[in-house]
XYZ file of C-alpha atoms in Angstrom:
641
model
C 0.000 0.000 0.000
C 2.473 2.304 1.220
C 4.809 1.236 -2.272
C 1.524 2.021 -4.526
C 1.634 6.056 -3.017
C 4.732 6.303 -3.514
C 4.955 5.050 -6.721
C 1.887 7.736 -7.779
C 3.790 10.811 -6.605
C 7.021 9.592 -8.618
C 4.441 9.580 -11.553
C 3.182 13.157 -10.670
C 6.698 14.462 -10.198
C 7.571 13.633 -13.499
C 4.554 14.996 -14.999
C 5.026 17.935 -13.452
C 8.659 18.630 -14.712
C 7.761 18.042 -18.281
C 5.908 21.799 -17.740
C 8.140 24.310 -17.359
C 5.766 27.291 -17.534
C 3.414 25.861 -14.737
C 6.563 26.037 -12.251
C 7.852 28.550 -13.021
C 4.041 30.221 -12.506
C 3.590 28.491 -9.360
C 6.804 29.681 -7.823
C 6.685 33.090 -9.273
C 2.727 33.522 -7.713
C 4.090 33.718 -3.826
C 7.317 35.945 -5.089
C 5.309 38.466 -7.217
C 3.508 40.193 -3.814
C 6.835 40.607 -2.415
C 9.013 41.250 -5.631
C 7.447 45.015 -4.813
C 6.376 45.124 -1.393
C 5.755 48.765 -1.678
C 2.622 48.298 -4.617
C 1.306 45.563 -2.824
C 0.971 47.486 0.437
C -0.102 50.466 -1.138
C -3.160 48.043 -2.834
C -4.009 46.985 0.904
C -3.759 50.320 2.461
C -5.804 51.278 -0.376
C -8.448 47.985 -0.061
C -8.593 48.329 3.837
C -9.209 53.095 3.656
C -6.324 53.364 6.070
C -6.827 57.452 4.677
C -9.539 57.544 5.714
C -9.127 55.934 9.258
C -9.377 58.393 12.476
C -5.947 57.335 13.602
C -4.325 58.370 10.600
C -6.120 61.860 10.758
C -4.771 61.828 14.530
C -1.096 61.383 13.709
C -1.279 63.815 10.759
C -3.555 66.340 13.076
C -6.118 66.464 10.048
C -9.189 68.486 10.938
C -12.500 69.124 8.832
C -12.084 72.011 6.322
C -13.647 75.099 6.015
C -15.645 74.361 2.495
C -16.948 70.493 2.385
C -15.059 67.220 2.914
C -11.912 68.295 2.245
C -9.529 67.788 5.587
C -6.374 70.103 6.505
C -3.697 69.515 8.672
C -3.260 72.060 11.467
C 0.521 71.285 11.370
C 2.247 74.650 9.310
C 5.907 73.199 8.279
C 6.317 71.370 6.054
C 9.258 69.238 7.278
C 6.192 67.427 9.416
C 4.936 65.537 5.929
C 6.684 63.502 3.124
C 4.309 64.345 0.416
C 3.874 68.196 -1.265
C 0.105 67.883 -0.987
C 0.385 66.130 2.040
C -1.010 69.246 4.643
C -4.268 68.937 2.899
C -3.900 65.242 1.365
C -4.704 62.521 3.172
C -4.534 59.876 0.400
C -1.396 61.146 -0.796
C 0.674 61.610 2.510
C -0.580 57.966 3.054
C 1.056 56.991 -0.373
C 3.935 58.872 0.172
C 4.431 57.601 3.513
C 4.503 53.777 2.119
C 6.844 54.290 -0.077
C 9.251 55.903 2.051
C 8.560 53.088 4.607
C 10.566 51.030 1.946
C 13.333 53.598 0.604
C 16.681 53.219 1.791
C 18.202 56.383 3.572
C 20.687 57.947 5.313
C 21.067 57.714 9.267
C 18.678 59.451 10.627
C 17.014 60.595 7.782
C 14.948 57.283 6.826
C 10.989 57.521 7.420
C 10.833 55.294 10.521
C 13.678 57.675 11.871
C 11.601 60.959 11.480
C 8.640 59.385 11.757
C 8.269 56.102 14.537
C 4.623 56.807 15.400
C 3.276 56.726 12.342
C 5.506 53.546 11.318
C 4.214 51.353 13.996
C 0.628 52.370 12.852
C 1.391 51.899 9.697
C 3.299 48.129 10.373
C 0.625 47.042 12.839
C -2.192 47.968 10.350
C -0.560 46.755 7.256
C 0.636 43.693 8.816
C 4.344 44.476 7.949
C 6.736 42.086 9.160
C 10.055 43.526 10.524
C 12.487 42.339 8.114
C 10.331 43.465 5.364
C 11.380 47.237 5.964
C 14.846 47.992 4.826
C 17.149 48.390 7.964
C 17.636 51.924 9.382
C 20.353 53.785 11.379
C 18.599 56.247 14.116
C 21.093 57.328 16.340
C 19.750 60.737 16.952
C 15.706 58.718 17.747
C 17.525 55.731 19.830
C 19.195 58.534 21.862
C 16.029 60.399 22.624
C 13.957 57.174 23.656
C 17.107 56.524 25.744
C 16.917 59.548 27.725
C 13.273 59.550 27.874
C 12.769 55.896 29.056
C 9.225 56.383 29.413
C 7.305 53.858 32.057
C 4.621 56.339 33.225
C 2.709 59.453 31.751
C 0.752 62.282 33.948
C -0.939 65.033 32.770
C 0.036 68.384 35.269
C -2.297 71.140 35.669
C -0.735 74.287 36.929
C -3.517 76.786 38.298
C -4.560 79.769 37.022
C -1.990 82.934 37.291
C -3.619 85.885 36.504
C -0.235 88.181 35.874
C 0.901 86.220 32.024
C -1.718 86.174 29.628
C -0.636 82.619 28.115
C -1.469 81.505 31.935
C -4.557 82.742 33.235
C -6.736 79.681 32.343
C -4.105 77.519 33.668
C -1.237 75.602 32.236
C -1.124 71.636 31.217
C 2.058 69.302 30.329
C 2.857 65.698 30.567
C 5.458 64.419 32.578
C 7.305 61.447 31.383
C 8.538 59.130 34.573
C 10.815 56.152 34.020
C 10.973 52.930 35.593
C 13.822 54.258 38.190
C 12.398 57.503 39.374
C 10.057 57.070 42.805
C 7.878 60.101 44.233
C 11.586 61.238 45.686
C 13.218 61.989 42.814
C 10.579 63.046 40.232
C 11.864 66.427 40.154
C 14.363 64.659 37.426
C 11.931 63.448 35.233
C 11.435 64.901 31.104
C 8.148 67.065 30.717
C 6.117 67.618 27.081
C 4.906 70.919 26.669
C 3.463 73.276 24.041
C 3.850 76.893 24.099
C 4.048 79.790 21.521
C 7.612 80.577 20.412
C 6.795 84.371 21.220
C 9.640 87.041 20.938
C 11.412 88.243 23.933
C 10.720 92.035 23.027
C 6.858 91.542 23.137
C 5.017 92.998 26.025
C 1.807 91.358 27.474
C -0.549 93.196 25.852
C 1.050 92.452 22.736
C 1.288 88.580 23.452
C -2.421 88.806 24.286
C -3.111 90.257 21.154
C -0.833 87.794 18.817
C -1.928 85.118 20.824
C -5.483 85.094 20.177
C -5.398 86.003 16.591
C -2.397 83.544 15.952
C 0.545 85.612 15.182
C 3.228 83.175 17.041
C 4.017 79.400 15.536
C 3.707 76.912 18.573
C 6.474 74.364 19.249
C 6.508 71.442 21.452
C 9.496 71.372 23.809
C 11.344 68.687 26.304
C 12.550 70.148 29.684
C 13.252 68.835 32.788
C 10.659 68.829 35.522
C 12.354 70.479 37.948
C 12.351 73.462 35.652
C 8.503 73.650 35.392
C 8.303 73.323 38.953
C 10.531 76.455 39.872
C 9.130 78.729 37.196
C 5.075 77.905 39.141
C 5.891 77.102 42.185
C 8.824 78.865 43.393
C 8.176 81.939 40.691
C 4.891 82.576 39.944
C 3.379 80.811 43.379
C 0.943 78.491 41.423
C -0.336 74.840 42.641
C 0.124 72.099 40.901
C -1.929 68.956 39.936
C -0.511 65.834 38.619
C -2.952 63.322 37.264
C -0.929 59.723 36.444
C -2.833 58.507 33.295
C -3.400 54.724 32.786
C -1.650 54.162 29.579
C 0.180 50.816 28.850
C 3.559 50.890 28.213
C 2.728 50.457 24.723
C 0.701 53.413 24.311
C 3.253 54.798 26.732
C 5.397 54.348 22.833
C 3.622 55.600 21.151
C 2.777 58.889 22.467
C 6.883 59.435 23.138
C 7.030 59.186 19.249
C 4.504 61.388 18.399
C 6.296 63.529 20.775
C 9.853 62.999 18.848
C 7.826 63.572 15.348
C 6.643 66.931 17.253
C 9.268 67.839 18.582
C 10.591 71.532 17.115
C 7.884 71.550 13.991
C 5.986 74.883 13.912
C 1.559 74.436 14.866
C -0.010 78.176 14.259
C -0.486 78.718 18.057
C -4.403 79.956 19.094
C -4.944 81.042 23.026
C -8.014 79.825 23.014
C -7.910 76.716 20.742
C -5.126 75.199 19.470
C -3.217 76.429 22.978
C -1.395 74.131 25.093
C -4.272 71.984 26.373
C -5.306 71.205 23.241
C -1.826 69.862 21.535
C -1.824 67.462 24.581
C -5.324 65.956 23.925
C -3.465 65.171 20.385
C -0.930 63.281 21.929
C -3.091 61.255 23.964
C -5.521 60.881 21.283
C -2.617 59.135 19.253
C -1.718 57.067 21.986
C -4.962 55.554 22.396
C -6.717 55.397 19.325
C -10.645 55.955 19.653
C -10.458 58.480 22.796
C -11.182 61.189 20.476
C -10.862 64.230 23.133
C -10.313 66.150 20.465
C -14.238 66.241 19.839
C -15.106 67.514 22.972
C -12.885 71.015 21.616
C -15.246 73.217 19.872
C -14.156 76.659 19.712
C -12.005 76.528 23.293
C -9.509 74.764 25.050
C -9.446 75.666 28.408
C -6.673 73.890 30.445
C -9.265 73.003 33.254
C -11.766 71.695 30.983
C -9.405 69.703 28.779
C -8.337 67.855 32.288
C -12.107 67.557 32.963
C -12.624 65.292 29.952
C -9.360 63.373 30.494
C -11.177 62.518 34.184
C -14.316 61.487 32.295
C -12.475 59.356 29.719
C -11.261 57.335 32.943
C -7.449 57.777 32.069
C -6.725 59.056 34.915
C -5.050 56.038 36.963
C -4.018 58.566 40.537
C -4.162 62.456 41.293
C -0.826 64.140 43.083
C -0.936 67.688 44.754
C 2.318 69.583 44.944
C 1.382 72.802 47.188
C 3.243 76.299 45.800
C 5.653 77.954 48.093
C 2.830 80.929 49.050
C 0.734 77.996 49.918
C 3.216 76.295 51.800
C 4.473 79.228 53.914
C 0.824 80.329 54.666
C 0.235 76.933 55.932
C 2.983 76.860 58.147
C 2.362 80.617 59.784
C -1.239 79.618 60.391
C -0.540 76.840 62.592
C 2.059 79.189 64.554
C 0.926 81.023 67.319
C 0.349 84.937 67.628
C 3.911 85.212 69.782
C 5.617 82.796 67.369
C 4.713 84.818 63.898
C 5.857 87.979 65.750
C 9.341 85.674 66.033
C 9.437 85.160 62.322
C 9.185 88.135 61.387
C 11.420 89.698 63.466
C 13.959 87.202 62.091
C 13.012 87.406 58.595
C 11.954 91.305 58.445
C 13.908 92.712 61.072
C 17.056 90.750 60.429
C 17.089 90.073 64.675
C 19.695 87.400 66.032
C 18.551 84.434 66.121
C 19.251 83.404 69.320
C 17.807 86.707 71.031
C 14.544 86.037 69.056
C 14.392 82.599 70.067
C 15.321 82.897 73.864
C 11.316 82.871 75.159
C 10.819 79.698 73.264
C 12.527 76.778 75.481
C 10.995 74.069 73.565
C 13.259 73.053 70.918
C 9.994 71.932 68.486
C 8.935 75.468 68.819
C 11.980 76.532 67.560
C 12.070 74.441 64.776
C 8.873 75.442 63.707
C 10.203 78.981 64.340
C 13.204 78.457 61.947
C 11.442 76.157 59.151
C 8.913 78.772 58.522
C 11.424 81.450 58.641
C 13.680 79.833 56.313
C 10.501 79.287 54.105
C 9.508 82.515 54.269
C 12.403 84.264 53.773
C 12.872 82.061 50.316
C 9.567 83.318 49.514
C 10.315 86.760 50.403
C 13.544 86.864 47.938
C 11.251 85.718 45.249
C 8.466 87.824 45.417
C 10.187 91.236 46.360
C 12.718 90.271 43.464
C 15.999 90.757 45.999
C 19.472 89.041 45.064
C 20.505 85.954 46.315
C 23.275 87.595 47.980
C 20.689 90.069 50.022
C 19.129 87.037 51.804
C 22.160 84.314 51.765
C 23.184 85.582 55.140
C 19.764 85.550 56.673
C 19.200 81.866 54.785
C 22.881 80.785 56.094
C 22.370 81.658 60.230
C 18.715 80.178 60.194
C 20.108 76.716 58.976
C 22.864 77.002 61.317
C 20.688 77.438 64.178
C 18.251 74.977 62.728
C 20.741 72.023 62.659
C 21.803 72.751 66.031
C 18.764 71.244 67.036
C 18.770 68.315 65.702
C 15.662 65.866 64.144
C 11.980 67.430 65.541
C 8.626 67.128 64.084
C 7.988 69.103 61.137
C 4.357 71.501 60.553
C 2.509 69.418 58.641
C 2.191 70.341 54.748
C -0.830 71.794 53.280
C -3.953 69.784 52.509
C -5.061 69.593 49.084
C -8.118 71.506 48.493
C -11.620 69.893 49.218
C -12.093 70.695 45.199
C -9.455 70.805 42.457
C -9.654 73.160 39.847
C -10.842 70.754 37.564
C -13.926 70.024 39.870
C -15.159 73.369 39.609
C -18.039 74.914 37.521
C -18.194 74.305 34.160
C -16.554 77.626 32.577
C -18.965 78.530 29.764
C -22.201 80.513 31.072
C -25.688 80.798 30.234
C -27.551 82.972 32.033
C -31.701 84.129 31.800
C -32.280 87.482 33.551
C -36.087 89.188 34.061
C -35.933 92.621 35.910
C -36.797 96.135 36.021
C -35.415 99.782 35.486
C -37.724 102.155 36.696
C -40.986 100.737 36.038
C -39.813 99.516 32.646
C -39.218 95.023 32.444
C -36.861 93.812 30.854
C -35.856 90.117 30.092
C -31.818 89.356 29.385
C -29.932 86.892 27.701
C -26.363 86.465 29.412
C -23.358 84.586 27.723
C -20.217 84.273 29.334
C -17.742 81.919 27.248
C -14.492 82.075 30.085
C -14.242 81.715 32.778
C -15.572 82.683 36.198
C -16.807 85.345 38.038
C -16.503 87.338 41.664
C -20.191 86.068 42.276
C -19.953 82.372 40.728
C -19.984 79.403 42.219
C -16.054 79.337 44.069
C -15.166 75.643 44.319
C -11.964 74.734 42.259
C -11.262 78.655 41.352
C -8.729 80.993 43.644
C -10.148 83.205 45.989
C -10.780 86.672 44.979
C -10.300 85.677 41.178
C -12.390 87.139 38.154
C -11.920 86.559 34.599
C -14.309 87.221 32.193
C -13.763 86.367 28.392
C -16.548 88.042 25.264
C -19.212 88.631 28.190
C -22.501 89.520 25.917
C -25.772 90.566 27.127
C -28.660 91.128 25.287
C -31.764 93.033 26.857
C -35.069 92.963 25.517
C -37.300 95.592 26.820
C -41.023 93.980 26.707
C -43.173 96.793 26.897
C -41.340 98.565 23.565
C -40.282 95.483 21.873
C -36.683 96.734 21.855
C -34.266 94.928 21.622
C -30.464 96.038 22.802
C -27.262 94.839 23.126
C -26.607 95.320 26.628
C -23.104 94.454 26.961
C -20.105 93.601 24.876
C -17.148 92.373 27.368
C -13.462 91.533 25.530
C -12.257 90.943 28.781
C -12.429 91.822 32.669
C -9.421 90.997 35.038
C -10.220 91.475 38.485
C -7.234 90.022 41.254
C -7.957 90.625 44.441
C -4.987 89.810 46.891
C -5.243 89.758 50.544
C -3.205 91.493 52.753
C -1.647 90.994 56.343
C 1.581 91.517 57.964
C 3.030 88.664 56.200
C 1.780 89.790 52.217
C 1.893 92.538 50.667
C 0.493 91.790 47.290
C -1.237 94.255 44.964
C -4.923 94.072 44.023
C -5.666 95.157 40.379
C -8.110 95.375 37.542
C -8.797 96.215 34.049
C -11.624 95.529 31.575
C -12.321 96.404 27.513
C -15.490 96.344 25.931
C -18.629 97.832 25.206
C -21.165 98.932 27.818
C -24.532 101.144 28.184
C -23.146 104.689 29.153
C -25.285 105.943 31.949
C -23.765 109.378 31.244
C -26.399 110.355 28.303
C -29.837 109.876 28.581
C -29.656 107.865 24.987
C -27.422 105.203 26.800
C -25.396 104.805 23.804
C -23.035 101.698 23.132
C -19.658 103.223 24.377
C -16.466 101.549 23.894
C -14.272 101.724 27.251
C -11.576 101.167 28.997
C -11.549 100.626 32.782
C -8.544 99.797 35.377
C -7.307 100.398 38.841
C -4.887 99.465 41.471
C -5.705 98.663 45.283
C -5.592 96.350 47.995
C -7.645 93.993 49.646
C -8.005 92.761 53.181
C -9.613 89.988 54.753
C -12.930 90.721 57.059
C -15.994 89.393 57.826
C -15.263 86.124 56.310
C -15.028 87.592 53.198
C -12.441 90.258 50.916
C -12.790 93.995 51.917
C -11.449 95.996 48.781
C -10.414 99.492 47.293
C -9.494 100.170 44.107
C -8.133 103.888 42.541
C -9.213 103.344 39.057
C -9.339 105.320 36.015
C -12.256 105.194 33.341
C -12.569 106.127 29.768
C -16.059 105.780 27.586
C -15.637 107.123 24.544
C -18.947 107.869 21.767
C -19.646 110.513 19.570
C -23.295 111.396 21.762
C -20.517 111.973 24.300
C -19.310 115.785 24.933
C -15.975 116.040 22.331
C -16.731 112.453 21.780
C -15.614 111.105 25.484
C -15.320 110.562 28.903
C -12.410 110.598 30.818
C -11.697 110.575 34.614
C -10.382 109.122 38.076
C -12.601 106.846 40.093
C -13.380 104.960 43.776
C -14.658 101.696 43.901
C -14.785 99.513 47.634
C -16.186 96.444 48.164
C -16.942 93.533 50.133
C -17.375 89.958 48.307
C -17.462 86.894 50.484
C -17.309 83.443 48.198
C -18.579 80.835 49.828
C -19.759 76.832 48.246
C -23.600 77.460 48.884
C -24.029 80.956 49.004
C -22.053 84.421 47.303
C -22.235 88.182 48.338
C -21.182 90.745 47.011
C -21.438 94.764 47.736
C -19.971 97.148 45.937
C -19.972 101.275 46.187
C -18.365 103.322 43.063
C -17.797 107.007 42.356
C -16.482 108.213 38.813
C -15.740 111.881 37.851
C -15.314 112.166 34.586
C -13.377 115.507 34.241
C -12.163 115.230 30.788
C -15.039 115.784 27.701
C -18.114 114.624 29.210
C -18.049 116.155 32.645
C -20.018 114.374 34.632
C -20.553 112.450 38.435
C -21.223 108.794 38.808
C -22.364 106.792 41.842
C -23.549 103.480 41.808
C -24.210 101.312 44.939
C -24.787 97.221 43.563
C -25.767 94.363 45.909
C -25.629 90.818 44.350
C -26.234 87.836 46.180
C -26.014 83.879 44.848
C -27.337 80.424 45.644
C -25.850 77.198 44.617
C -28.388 74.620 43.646
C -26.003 72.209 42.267
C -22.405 72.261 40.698
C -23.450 73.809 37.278
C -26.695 75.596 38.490
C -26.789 79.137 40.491
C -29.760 81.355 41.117
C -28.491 85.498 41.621
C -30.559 88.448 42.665
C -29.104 91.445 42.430
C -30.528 95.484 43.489
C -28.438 98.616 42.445
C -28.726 102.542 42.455
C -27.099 105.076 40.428
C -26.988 108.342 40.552
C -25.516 110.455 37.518
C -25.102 113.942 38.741
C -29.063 114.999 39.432
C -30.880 111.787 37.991
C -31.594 108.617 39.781
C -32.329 104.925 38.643
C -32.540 102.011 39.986
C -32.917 98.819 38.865
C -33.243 94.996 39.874
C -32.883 91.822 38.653
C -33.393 87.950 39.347
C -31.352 85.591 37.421
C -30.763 81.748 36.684
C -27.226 80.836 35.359
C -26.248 77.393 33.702
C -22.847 76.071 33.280
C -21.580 74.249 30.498
């Protein structure tokens, strides 16, 4: 039996060799997909729409265009794509990409060298085996992933600071950890950030300016985090928030690539879009294809929104709290008592020996939590009254001294984290429906407030005393003359208020552009103005007792020569509390240029909470321009979204 088979495939061997053209057909079948890989994978990208696939749109940043299908890249060099048309191509930066997948190239210089992410997407959905690419030299990419050795990713949120334009939404960067670095030695890890490239010689207003109209390219940077940290912490006193995200290592990857095909190409930078949040949603979006954060962006990025919808995507694997150095030294002088703060200062401020200060304090823990705060304080002091190192190295030197004298003693505790992180807040886009009454005539408002939060909103997860108000529009319809009026036209309206004690000295300040109602002709015009003022504030009352010395300029042509132009008072009393917000306020203008006139106005404004995005306001004010009175009141219901 086993003879007979054998003998029939001797007899279909032979058959077989008397055709030359069938072998040479069967063996060339298998060869001819490989013979030229790159048309055969160009066919399957082709069969399988990998242009058309939202990952490839991720890793090329391709966005909907303006006029129908058509898709544009929101990258603006053109070192980021292989193909000439590739910015507003899909299909043919696809093409283009294959092909150079299988060119040969110098070091560095090869596709997979410029361009790893977008290789291993384009291997793992081709089903590309390694040896099938020809072998490439990437010194300068091995080096980077090297350094990098990425084994965990966290978003950081630094908190809003009010003084730098680009920061007062907040700021957001990743931090790259590696498998080596514990909580005690984080401080050495790489951080991914994206900021505009602006010029040194620009001042704020003009960084505002060129910022939201896109005047500066955007470039994503690698520094170390110890250098974030100083700059907020130590410089600019802001918290910090560090969210560990729950990426596996091999999405861990690819985000470092994407990062490394980033890295130094120019993005148009937007503040209010295509800002730093949003460039980081990209990143993650690549990493883990089908997040798609990038949908929840429709015409802003806020920093504390984009880490809202990271929370609600559940990538968020463990939340960190790094306290700034205001918040830390605060901390530690509240838990002092009134005799021991009177020692720190006269340490710090006074410059007192040390051991005459500390001679009524026999307790050597009292003396430690003399000097620690001292030493903290006087570290803060340097930074925030701008004084050389060489000014306070003495003081620094003979508190240490005196410190280590007395050996290991319990330490203040640190700071708690806030009940409510700033991502935990209200929603920052505002809705609000208004019904009142001015002088026997109703009215009904419409209220839109697109950033960010207000002296009377809601407080949790926003700094005390903080208001920041972006395109504020009201619209008024009067019912009884079926008018209606644009009310209100805000560009924006800073208001940092700063408390005050023995320990701070901090400046409260203001300013605000827009359009408003001018109370100064009976008409009530739309006036373009200009509004800003310097004070303090103080705490009282469990709340913020303010002043301001302000200056105000309306300018229309109903207006005397066309303006209005004078000095101003404004005090105040807000308190911000989780279910309930007050706020008083008493101003005097006196417009002594063009329109000469006298304005009072006495507002009172008070706020319930009925949930985390819900407030009801009622609000009662009179004003008083030089002989005429008005007064007016309103009730109010305000949604956040």
């Amino acid at each position: 039996m086993f003879q007979c088979s054998r003998l029939v495939v001797r007899r279909f061997l032979r058959q077989l060799l008397r055709q030359p053209l069938l072998i040479a057909g069967l063996v060339a079948f298998p060869l001819s997909s490989f013979a030229n890989p790159t048309a055969h994978y160009l066919k399957q990208a082709e069969q399988r729409s990998l242009a058309s696939q939202p990952a490839w749109s991720d890793l090329l940043h391709y966005r909907p265009g303006m006029v129908g299908n058509k898709k544009q890249s929101q990258a603006d060099d053109p070192a980021f794509f292989i193909s000439p048309r590739g910015a507003t191509d899909p299909h043919a930066e696809l093409d283009a990409s294959i092909k150079a997948l299988f060119a040969p190239a110098p070091p560095d210089q090869h596709f997979s060298c410029r361009f790893p992410a977008r290789t291993r997407w384009l291997t793992q959905s081709l089903d590309i085996p390694p040896d099938a690419i020809p072998p490439a030299s990437c010194p300068a990419l091995d080096s980077f992933r090297q350094e990098i050795n990425a084994q965990r990713i966290s978003l950081i949120f630094a908190s809003t600071y009010l003084n730098s334009p680009s920061s007062m939404f907040g700021h957001t960067f990743l931090r790259i950890d590696n498998s080596k670095q514990e909580d005690a030695n984080l401080l050495l890890s790489n951080t991914i950030s994206y900021a505009a490239d602006a010029s040194e010689r620009d001042n704020e207003l003009m960084f505002a300016y060129r910022g939201i109209f896109g005047g500066y390219p955007g470039v994503t940077s690698i520094v170390p985090y110890y250098e974030k940290l100083k700059q907020y912490i130590d410089m600019e006193n802001r918290d910090i928030w560090e969210f560990e995200l729950n990426f596996s290592q091999q999405e861990i990857d690819q985000l470092v690539d994407h990062a490394w095909e980033l890295k130094d190409k120019n993005f148009d930078y937007y503040f209010f879009d295509e800002n730093c949040a949003y460039r980081l949603l990209t990143l993650m979006d690549v990493a883990r294809p089908g997040t798609d954060l990038i949908a929840d962006v429709s015409y802003q990025a806020i920093p504390a929104d984009t880490v809202r919808w990271v929370v609600d995507k559940d990538l968020v694997k463990a939340v960190g709290y790094r306290p700034s150095t205001s918040t830390l030294v605060q901390s530690q002088i509240q838990q002092l008592s009134q005799q021991e703060q009177h020692a720190v200062l006269a340490l710090v401020r006074e410059r007192q020996p040390v051991q005459e200060v500390l001679k009524t304090f026999p307790d050597k823990t009292t003396r430690a939590r003399i000097l620690d705060t001292s030493y903290e304080y006087s570290r803060y002091d340097t930074v925030s009254a701008e004084r050389s190192r060489e000014e306070t190295a003495a003081l620094s030197h003979r508190l240490l001294m005196a410190r280590a004298r007395l050996g290991q003693q319990p330490s203040l505790p640190p700071p708690q984290a806030p009940a409510v992180r700033d991502d935990q807040g209200h929603d920052t886009v505002r809705l609000g429906a208004r019904a009142g009454q001015v002088e026997h005539r109703d009215f009904i408002e419409l209220d839109i407030r697109p950033a960010y939060h207000d002296l009377t909103d809601i407080p949790d997860g926003y700094p005390e005393g903080t208001q920041l108000r972006f395109l504020a529009t009201r619209l008024r319809y009067w019912t009884k003359d079926n008018d209606l009026d644009l009310e209100e036209l805000t560009l924006i309206d800073i208001n940092s208020l700063s408390p005050r004690d023995r320990f701070f000295s901090p400046v409260s300040w203001k300013v605000a552009v827009g359009a408003i109602r001018s109370e100064l002709v009976a008409e009530r015009p739309l006036a373009p103005y200009l509004k800003g003022g310097a004070g303090m504030a103080v705490k009282w009352f469990d709340g913020l007792l303010y002043s301001y010395l302000q200056g105000s300029l309306q300018v229309h042509r109903d207006l005397d020569q066309g303006y209005a132009l004078g000095p101003g008072l404004q005090i105040g009393w807000v308190r911000q509390r989780s279910f309930s917000q007050t706020l008083i306020q008493l101003e005097h203008e006196y417009f002594m240029e063009g329109n000469q006139a006298n304005h009072y106005e006495l507002s009172v404004q008070q706020g319930f909470r009925l949930g985390p995005n819900r407030q009801w306001m009622g609000s009662f004010s009179r004003r008083k321009t030089d002989q005429n009175y008005q007064s007016e009141w309103r009730i109010e219901f305000r949604q956040f979204l």
